PDB file of C-alpha atoms in Angstrom:
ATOM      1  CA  UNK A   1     -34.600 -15.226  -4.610  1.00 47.00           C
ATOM      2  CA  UNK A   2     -34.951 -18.993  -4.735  1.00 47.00           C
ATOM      3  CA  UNK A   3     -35.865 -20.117  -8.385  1.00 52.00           C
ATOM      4  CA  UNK A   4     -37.807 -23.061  -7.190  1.00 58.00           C
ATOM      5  CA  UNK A   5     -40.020 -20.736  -4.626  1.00 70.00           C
ATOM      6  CA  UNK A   6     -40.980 -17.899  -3.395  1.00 80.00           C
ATOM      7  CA  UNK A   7     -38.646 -16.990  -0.568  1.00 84.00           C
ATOM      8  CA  UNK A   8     -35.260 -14.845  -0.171  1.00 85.00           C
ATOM      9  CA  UNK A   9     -32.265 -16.148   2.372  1.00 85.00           C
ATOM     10  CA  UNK A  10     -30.008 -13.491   3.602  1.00 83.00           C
ATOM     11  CA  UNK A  11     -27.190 -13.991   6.305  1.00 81.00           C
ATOM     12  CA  UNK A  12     -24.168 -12.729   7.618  1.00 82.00           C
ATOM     13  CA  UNK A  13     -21.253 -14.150   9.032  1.00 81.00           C
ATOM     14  CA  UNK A  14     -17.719 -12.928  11.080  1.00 82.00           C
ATOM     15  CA  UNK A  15     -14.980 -11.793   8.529  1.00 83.00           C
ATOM     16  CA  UNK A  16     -13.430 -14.905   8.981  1.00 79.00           C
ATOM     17  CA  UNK A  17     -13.899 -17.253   6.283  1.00 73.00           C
ATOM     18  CA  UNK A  18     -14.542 -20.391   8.212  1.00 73.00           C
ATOM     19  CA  UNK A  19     -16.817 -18.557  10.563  1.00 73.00           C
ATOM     20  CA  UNK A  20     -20.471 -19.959  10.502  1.00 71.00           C
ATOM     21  CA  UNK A  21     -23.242 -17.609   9.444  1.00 69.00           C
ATOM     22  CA  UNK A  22     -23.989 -15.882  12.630  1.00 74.00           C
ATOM     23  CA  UNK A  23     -27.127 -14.139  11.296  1.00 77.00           C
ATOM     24  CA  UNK A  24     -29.537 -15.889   8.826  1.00 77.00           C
ATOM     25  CA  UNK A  25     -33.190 -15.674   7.722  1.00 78.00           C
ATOM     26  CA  UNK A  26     -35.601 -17.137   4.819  1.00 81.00           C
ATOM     27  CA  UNK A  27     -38.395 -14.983   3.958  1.00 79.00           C
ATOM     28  CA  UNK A  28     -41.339 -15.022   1.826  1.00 80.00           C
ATOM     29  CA  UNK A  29     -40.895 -12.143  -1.110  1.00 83.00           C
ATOM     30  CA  UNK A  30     -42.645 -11.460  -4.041  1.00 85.00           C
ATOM     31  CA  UNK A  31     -39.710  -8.996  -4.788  1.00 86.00           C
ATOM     32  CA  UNK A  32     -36.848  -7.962  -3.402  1.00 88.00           C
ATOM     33  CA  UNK A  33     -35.112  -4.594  -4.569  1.00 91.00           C
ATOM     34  CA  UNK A  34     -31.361  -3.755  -3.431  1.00 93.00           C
ATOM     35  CA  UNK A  35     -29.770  -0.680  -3.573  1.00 95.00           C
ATOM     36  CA  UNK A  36     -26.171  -0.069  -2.919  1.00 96.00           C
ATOM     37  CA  UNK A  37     -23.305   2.762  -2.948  1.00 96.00           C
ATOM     38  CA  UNK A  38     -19.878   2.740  -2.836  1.00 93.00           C
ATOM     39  CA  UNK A  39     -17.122   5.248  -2.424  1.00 91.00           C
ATOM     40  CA  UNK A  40     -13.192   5.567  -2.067  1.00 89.00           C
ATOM     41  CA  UNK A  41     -10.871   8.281  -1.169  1.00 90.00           C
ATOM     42  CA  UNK A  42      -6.890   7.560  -1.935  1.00 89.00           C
ATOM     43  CA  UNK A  43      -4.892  10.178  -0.709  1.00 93.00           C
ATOM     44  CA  UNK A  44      -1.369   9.561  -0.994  1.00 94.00           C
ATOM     45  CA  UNK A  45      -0.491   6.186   1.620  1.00 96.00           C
ATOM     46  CA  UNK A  46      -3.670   7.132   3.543  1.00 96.00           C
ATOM     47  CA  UNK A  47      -7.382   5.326   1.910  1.00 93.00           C
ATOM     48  CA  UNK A  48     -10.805   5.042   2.923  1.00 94.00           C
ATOM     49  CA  UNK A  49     -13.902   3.734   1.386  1.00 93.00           C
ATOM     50  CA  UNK A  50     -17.094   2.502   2.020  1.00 96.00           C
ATOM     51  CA  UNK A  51     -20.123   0.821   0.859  1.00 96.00           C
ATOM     52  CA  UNK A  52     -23.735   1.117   1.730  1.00 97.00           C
ATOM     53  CA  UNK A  53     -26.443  -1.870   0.794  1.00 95.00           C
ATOM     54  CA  UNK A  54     -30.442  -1.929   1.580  1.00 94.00           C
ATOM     55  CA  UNK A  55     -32.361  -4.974   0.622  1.00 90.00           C
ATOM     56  CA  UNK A  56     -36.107  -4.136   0.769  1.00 89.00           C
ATOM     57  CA  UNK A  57     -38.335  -6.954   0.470  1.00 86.00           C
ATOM     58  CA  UNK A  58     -42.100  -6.860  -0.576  1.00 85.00           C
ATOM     59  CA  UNK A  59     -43.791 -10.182   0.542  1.00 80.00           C
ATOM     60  CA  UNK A  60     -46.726 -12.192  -0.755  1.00 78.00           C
ATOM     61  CA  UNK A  61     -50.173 -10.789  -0.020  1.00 73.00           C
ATOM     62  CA  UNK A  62     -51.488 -11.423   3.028  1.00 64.00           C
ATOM     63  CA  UNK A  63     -48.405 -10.958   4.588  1.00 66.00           C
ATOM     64  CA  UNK A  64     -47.608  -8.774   7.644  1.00 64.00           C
ATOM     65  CA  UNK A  65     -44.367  -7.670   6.938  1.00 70.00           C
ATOM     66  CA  UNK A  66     -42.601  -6.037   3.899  1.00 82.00           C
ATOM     67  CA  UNK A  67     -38.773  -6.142   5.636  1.00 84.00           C
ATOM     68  CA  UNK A  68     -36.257  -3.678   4.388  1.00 87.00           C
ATOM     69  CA  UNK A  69     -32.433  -4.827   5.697  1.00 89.00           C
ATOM     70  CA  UNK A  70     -28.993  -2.956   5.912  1.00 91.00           C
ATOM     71  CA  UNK A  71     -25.312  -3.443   5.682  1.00 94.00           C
ATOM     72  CA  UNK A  72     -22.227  -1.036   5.284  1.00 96.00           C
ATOM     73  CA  UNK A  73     -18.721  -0.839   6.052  1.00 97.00           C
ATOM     74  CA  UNK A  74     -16.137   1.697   6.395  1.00 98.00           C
ATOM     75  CA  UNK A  75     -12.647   1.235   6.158  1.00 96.00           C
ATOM     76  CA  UNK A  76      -9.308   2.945   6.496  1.00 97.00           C
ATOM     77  CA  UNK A  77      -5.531   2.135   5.740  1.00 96.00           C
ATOM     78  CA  UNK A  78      -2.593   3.990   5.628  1.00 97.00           C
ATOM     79  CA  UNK A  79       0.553   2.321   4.319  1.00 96.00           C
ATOM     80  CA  UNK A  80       3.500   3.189   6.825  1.00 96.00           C
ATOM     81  CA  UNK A  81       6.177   2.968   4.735  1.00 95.00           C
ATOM     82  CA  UNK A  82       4.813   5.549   2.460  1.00 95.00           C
ATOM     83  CA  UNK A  83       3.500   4.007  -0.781  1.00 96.00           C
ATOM     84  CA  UNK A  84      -0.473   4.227  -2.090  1.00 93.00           C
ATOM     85  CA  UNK A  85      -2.799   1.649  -2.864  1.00 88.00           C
ATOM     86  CA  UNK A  86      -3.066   1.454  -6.476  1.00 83.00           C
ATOM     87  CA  UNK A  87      -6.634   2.442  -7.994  1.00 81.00           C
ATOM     88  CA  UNK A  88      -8.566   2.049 -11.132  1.00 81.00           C
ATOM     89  CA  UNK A  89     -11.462   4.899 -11.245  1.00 80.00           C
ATOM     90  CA  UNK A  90     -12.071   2.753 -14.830  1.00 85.00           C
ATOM     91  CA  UNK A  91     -12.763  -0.454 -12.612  1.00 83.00           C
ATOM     92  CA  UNK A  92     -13.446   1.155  -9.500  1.00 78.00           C
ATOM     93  CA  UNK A  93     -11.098  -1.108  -7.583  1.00 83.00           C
ATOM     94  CA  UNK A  94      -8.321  -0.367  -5.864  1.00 83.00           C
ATOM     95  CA  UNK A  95      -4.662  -2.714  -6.668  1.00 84.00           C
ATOM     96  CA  UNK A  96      -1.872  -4.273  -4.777  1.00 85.00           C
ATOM     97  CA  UNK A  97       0.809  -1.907  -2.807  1.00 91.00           C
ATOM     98  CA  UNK A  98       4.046  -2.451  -4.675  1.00 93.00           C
ATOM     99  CA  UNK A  99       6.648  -1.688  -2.587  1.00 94.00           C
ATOM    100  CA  UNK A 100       9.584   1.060  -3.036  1.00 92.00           C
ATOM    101  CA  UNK A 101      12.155  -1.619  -2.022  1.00 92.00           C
ATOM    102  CA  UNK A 102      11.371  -5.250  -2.234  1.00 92.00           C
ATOM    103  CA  UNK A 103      12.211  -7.066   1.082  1.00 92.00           C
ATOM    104  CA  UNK A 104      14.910  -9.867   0.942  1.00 81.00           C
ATOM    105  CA  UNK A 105      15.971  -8.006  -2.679  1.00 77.00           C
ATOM    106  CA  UNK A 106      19.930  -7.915  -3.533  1.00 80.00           C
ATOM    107  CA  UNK A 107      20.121  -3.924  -2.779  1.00 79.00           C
ATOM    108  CA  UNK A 108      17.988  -4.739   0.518  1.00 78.00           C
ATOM    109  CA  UNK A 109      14.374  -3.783   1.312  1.00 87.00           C
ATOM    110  CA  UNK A 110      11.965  -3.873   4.036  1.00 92.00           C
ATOM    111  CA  UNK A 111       8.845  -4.431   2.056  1.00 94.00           C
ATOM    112  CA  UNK A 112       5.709  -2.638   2.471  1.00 96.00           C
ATOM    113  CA  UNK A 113       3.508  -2.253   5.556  1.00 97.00           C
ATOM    114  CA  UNK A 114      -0.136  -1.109   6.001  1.00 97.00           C
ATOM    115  CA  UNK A 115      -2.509  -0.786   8.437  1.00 97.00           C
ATOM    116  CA  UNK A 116      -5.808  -0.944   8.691  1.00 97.00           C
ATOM    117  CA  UNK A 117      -9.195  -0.416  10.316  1.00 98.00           C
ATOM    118  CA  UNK A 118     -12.959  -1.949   9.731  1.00 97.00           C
ATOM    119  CA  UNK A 119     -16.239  -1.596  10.683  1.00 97.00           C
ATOM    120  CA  UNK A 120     -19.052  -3.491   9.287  1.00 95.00           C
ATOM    121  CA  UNK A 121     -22.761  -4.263  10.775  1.00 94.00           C
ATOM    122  CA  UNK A 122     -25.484  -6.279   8.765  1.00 90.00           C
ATOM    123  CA  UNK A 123     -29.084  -5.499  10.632  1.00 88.00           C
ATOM    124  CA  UNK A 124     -31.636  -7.980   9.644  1.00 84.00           C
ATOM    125  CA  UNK A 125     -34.592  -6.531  12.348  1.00 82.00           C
ATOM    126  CA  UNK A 126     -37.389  -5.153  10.756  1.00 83.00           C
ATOM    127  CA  UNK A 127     -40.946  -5.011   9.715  1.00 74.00           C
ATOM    128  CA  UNK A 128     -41.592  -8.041  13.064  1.00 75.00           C
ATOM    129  CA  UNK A 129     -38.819 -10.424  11.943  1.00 75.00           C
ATOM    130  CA  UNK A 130     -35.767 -10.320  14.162  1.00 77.00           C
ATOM    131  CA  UNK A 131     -33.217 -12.400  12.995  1.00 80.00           C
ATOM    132  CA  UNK A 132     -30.142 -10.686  14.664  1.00 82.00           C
ATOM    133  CA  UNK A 133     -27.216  -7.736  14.513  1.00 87.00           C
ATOM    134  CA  UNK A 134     -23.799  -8.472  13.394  1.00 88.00           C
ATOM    135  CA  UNK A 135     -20.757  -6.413  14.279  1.00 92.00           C
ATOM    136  CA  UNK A 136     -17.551  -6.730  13.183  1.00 94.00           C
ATOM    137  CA  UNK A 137     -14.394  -4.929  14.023  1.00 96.00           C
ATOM    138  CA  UNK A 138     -11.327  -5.891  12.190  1.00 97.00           C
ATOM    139  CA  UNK A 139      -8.123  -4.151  12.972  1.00 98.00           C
ATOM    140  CA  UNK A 140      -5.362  -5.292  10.253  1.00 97.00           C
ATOM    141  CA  UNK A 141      -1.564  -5.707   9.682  1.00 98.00           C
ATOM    142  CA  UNK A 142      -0.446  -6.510   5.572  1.00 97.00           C
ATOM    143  CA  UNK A 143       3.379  -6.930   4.763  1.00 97.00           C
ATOM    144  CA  UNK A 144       3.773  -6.630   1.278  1.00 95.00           C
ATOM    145  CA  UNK A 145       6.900  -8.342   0.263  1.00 94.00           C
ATOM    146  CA  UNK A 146       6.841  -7.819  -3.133  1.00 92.00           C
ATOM    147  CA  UNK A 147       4.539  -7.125  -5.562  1.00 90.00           C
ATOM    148  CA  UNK A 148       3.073 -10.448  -6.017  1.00 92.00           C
ATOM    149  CA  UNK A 149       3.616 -11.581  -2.376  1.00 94.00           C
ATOM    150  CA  UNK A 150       1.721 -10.713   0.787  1.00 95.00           C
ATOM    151  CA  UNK A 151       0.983 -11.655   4.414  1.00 97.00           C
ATOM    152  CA  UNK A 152      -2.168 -10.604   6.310  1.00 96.00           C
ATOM    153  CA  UNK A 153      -2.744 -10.371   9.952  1.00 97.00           C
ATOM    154  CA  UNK A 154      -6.475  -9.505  11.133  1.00 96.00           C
ATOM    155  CA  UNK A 155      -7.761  -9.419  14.521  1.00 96.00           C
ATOM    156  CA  UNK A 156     -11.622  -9.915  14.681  1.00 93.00           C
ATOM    157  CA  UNK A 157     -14.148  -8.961  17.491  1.00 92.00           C
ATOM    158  CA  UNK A 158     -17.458  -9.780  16.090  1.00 89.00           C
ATOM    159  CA  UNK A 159     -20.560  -9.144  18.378  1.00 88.00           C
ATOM    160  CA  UNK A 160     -24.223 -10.617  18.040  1.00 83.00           C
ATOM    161  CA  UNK A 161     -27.191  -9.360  18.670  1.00 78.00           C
ATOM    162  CA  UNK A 162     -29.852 -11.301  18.436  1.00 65.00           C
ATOM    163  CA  UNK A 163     -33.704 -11.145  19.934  1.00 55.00           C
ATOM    164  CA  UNK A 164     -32.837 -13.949  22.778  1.00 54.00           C
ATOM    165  CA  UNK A 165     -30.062 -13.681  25.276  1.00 51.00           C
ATOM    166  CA  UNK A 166     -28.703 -17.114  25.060  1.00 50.00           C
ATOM    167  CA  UNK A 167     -28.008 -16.724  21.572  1.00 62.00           C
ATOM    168  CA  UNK A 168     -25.683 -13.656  21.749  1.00 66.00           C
ATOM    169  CA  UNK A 169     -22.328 -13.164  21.731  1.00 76.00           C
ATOM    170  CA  UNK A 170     -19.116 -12.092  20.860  1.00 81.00           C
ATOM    171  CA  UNK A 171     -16.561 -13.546  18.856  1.00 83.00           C
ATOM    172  CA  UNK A 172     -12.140 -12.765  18.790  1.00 87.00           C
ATOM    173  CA  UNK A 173     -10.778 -14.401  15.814  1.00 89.00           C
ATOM    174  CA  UNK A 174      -6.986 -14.333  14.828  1.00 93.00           C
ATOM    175  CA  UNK A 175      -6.883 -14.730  10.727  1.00 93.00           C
ATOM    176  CA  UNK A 176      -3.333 -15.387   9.268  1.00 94.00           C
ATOM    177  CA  UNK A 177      -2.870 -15.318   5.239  1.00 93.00           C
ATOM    178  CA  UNK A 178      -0.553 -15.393   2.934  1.00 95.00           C
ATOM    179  CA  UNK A 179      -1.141 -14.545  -0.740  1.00 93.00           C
ATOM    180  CA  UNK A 180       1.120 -15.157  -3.901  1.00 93.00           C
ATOM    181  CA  UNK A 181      -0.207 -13.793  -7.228  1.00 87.00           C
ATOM    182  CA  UNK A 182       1.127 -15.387 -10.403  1.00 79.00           C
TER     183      UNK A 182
END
């Protein structure tokens, strides 16, 4: 909520960081409650997880509507050159892939590679207000040179929804990165 009134903003954008927010809506709230759950399954070089959120909002009196919104994902990777995705039940985070055999090492290495999969939709239609649907599919390529180095390749297709036609759409994003951790 906005300290300096009484209205909530959510929105939702492509997993692209320099997307614009494709979805977005203000709304009047006395409250707003949010409930979320989370899970992860590493098995071996294969991993999914998933997370669940529900924003309900309760708005002033006199208003009509008393919106509740969703979001979740579901994801799945499996490293093909055998390793596992580190994880923490402590933190409840899952770490870098540290490959077997470093690539570009002395004794020779190829690195790590995973794959992966995503699906995430935010729905912010309810209770009269129709601010839109957001889709995203992300299909994903990670080369993990070494432990502290790694390259990213996502493909994007993110698909809105919204209330009028003009406004809807699809979206194919290629996202490079490269991380270094020190």
């Amino acid at each position: 909520r906005s300290p300096t009134d009484d209205t909530v903003t959510f929105s939702a954008k492509p997993e692209a960081n320099l997307a614009p927010a494709y979805v977005s809506g203000t709304f009047a709230a006395e409250t707003v409650d949010l409930l979320g759950a989370e899970a992860a399954w590493p098995q071996g070089p294969f991993s999914l997880q998933g997370e669940y959120t529900m924003a309900s909002i309760v708005g002033p009196s006199g208003t009509a509507a008393d919106p509740s919104f969703d979001s979740y994902y579901v994801q799945a990777s499996y490293v093909l050159t055998g390793e596992s995705r580190a994880y923490s039940k402590s933190s409840g985070c899952f770490g870098t892939v540290k490959p077997a055999r470093n690539a570009l090492a002395k004794e020779g290495g190829h690195g790590a590679w995973e794959g992966g999969w995503r699906y995430s939709p935010v729905d912010l239609i309810d209770g009269g207000l129709d601010e839109g649907e957001l889709t995203d599919v992300t299909a994903g390529l990670n080369w993990y040179a070494n432990p502290n180095t790694r390259f990213m390749l996502n493909l994007i297709s993110a698909e809105l929804e919204p209330t009028a036609p003009a406004d809807s759409g699809r979206t194919e994003a290629v996202v490079l990165r490269a991380q270094f951790n020190f």
